[in-house]
Structures are given as structure tokens and as C-alpha cells.
Coordinates of C-alpha atoms in Angstrom, one line a residue:
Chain A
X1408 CA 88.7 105.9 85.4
X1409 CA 92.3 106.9 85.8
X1410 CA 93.4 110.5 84.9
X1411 CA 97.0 112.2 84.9
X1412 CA 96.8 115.7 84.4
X1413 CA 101.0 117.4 83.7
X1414 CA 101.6 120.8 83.9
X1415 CA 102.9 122.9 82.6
X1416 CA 102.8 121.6 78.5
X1417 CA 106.1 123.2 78.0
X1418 CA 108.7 124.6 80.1
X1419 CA 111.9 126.7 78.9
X1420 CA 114.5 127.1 81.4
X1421 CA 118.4 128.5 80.9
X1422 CA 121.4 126.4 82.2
X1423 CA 121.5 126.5 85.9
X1424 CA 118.2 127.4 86.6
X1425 CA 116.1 124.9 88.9
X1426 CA 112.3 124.2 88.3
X1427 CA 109.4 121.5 88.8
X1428 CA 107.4 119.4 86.6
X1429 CA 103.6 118.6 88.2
X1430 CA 102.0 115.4 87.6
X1431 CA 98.5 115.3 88.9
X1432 CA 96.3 112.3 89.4
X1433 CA 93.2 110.5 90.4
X1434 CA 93.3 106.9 90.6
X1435 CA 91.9 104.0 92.3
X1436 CA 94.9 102.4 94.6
X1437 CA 97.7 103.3 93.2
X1438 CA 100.1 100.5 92.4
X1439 CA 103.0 102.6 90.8
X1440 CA 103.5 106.3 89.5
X1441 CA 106.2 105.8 87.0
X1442 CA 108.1 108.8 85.4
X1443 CA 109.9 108.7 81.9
X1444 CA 112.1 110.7 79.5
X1445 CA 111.4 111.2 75.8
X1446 CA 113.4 112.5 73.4
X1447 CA 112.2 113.4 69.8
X1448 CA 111.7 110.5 67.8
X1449 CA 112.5 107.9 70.3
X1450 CA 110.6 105.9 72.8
X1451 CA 110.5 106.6 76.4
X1452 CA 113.1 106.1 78.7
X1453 CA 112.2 105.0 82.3
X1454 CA 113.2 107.5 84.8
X1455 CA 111.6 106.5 88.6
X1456 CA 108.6 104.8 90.2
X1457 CA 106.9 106.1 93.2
X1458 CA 105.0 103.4 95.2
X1459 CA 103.6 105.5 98.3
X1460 CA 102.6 109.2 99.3
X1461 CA 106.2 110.5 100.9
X1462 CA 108.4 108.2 98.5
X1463 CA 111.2 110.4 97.0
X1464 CA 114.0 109.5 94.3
X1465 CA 116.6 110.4 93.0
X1466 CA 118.8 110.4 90.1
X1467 CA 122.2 112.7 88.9
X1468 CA 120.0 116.2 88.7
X1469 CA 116.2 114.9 88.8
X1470 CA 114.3 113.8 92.5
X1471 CA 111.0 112.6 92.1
X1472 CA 108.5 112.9 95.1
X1473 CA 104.9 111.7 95.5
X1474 CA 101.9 112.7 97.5
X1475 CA 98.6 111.2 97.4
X1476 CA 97.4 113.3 95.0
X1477 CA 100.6 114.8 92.8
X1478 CA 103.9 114.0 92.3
X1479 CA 106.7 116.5 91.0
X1480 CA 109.7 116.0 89.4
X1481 CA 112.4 118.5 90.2
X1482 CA 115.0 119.9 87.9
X1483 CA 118.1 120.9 89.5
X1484 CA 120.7 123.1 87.6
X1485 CA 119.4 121.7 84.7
X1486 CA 121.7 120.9 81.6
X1487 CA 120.6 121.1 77.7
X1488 CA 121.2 117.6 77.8
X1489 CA 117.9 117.5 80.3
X1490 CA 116.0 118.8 77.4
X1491 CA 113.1 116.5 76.7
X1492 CA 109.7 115.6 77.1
X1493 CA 108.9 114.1 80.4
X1494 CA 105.9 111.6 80.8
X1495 CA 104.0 110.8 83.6
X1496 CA 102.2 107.4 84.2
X1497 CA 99.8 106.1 86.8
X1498 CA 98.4 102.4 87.3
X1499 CA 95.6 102.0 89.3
X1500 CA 94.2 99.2 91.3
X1501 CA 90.9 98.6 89.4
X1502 CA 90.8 96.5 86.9
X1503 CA 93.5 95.9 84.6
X1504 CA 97.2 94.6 86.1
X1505 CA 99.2 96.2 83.0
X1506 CA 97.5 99.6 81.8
X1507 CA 99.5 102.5 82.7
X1508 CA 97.4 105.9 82.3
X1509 CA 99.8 108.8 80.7
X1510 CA 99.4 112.7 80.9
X1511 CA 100.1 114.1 77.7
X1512 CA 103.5 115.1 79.0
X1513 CA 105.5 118.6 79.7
X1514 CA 108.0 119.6 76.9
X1515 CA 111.2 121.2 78.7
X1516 CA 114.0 122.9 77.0
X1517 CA 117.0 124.3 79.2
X1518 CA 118.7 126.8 76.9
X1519 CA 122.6 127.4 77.3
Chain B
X473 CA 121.2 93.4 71.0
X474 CA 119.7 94.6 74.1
X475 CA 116.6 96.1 74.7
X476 CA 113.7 96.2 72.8
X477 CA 114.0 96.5 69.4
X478 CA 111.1 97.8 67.0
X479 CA 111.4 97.6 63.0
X480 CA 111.1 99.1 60.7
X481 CA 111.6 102.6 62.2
X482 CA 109.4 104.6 59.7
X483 CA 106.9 103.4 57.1
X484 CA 104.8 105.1 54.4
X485 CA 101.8 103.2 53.7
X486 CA 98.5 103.3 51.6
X487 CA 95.0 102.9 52.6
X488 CA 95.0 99.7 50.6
X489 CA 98.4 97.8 51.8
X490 CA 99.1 95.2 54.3
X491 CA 102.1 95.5 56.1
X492 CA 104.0 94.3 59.5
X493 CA 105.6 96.2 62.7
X494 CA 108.0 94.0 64.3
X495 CA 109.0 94.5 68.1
X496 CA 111.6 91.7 70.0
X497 CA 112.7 92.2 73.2
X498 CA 115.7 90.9 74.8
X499 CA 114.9 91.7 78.3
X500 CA 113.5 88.1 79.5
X501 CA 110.1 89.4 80.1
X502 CA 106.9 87.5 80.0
X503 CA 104.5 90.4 79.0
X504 CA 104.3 92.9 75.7
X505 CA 102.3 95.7 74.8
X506 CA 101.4 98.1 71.8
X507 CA 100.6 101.6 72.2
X508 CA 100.0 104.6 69.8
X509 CA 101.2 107.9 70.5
X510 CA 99.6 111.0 68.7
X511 CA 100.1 114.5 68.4
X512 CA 99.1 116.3 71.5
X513 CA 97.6 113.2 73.1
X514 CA 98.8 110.7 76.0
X515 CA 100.4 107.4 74.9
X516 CA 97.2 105.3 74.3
X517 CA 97.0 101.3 74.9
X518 CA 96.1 99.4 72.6
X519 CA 97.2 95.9 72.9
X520 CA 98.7 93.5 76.2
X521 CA 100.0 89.8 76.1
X522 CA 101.1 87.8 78.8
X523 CA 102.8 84.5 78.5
X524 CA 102.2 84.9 74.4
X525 CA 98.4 85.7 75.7
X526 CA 96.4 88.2 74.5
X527 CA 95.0 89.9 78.1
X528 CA 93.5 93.5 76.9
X529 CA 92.3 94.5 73.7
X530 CA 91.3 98.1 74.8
X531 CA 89.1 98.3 71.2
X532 CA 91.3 98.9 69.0
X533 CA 89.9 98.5 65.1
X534 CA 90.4 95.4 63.5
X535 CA 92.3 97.2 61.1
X536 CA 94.9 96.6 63.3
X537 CA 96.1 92.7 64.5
X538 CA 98.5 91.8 66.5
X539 CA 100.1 88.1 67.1
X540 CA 102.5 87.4 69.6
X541 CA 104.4 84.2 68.8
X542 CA 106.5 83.9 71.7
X543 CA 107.5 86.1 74.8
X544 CA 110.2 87.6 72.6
X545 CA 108.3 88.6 69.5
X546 CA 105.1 90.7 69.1
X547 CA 103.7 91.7 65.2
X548 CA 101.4 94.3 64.9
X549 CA 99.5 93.8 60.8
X550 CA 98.3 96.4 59.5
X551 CA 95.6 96.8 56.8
X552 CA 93.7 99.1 54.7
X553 CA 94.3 101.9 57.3
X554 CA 93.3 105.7 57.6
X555 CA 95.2 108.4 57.2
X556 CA 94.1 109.4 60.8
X557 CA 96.3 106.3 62.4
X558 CA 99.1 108.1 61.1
X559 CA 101.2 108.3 64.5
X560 CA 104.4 106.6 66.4
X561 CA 103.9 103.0 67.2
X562 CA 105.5 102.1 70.3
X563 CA 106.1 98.5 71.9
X564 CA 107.1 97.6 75.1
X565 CA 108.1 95.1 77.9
X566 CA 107.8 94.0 81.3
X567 CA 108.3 91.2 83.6
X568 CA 104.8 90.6 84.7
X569 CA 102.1 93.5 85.1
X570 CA 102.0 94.4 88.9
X571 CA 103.4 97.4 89.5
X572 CA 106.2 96.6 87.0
X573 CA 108.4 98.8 84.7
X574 CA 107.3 98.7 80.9
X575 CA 110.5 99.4 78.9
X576 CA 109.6 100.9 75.3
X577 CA 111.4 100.7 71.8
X578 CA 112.1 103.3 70.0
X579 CA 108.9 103.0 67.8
X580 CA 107.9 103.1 64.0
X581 CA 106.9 106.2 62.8
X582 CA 104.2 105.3 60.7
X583 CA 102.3 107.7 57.7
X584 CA 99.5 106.7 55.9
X585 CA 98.7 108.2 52.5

């Protein structure tokens, strides 16, 4: 069975200052690690997907990278507009073609 | 309208009621999903259709029934609930299943009394 293990739950950072987000997972052939953005009381908001160990993204202040066992999403000079909850999702190769696993997620907040 | 598009946003409900959450999306995609996220626990799957096919039912009660008309629309009916599926209904979208992007609404916040 597919797991997705995020640390830490919460995160509070001030303006400016750089951190990472830890997704760890087991899975059976990974076919996509997919990070996403959730504000409070919305839906998720697709961020990247990782395909391979060595894959890296990136996107205005957030690179994702992947290995073949974790992936991290880094935080550069972070804005309070970053605050959110940020999800991580697996699909495995077993199995089902449309389930994505998710970690329960880590809550940031960047403070001004 | 772009997107995907979930209505109503929140709804109180009784144990006894029947009621409807609507999700359309305007994306093109052939495959929809349902998912319920709780309190303190990962986004759980509950429902996937494919070309207006139902492909995983991961058992969900029957309390809960979904019906996908088309590859736009997707209804999830609810009745005689407990308060404990008191949570934020999510649907989403994506073109195919392999290693695809789902693209969510932004949910229906639903209470049962």
C-alpha cells in the first residue's frame, strides 16, 4: 500500500527566511509525485509533478526536488502570500491508474 | 466559467434529508473524481469515473451515490447521513488517469446535524 508521510505538520517562518517542506514515501513504481497548495477553505491548487529520482522544478519562490525515497519542497524568501497548506501526493504503479495517496499536509505560515 | 466548479459551497443537512453536490468541469477531461477531506486526515478517495464510467468505488457507504451523466458533470446524493461525514467535499478532474494532474474545485463544506 502506498504511504506519504509530510513533515513537519506546521511550519512558521518570518518574511525572508528560507526553509523546506519533507514529503516521504513508499510506493510501488512511482508514476507521478505531485505537489499542491491549499488555502483555507478552498480546494487544492496544483503546484509541480516529479516523475524521476533527480527531477527538480521550479516556480517564482518554490523548487521541488525528488529522490527515490523523499521529495522536498523549498521555500525561498518566503512571502505571507506563501502561507498555506502544502499537500503531497504519490501514485503508485500497482493497481489503480487514478488514486493519488496524500500526506496529511504541512501548515506553513510566513509572518511579516 | 473555467475550471471546475463545485455547488453549493456549504450545506447544513439532517440525518434524515436527501440532498445533491454538484461538480462541472470545464477543462475537457474525460475522468472525475470525489474525495473527502477531514480534519487532520489526508484527502481520502472515494469515487473515479472515466468516460462517464464508474472505475473505483474505494467502499464508500451507500449513503453516499454518485452519478456521472457526462464527462462534464458529476452528482454526489446524499442521504440519511452521520454527523461523522461532516467534512469538505472535493471534486476533481483529469485528462485520463496515468500519471495525470487532478485539478480540484473549491469544495462543499458540508455539516450534518
Amino acid at each position: 500500500e502506498d504511504q506519504v508521510t509530510q513533515s513537519p505538520e506546521a511550519l512558521r517562518l518570518q518574511e525572508g527566511e528560507s526553509s523546506s517542506l519533507n514529503c516521504s514515501y513508499t510506493v510501488s513504481g512511482l508514476r507521478g509525485l505531485f505537489w499542491y497548495r491549499q488555502d483555507p477553505g478552498k480546494g487544492p491548487e496544483f503546484l509541480f509533478t516529479l516523475y524521476s529520482a533527480g527531477e527538480e522544478k521550479e516556480k517564482e519562490r518554490l523548487k521541488a526536488t525528488l529522490t527515490k525515497k523523499e521529495s522536498f519542497l523549498h521555500i525561498t524568501a518566503p512571502k505571507p502570500e506563501d502561507s498555506a497548506t502544502y499537500l503531497c501526493a504519490v501514485r503508485g504503479g500497482g493497481g489503480s491508474n487514478y488514486k493519488l495517496t496524500f500526506g496529511k499536509g504541512t501548515l506553513l505560515t510566513v509572518n511579516p | 466559467e473555467t475550471g471546475v466548479t463545485q455547488t453549493p459551497r456549504h450545506l447544513v443537512m439532517g440525518m434524515t434529508n436527501k440532498k445533491s453536490l454538484k461538480c462541472e468541469q470545464h477543462l475537457g477531461h474525460n475522468a472525475m473524481y470525489w474525495y473527502k477531506q477531514s480534519a487532520k486526515k489526508p484527502l481520502e478517495l472515494m469515487f473515479v469515473y472515466s468516460l462517464e464510467e464508474r472505475v473505483e468505488n474505494n467502499s464508500v457507504p451507500s449513503r453516499f451515490s454518485p452519478e456521472c451523466p457526462n464527462s462534464s458533470h458529476l452528482f454526489l446524493h446524499l442521504h440519511t447521513l452521520q454527523p461523522e461525514d461532516s467534512a469538505l467535499y472535493l471534486c476533481a478532474s483529469s485528462q485520463g488517469g496515468y500519471g495525470n494532474i487532478q485539478y480540484f474545485g473549491a469544495g462543499t463544506r458540508l455539516s450534518v446535524l
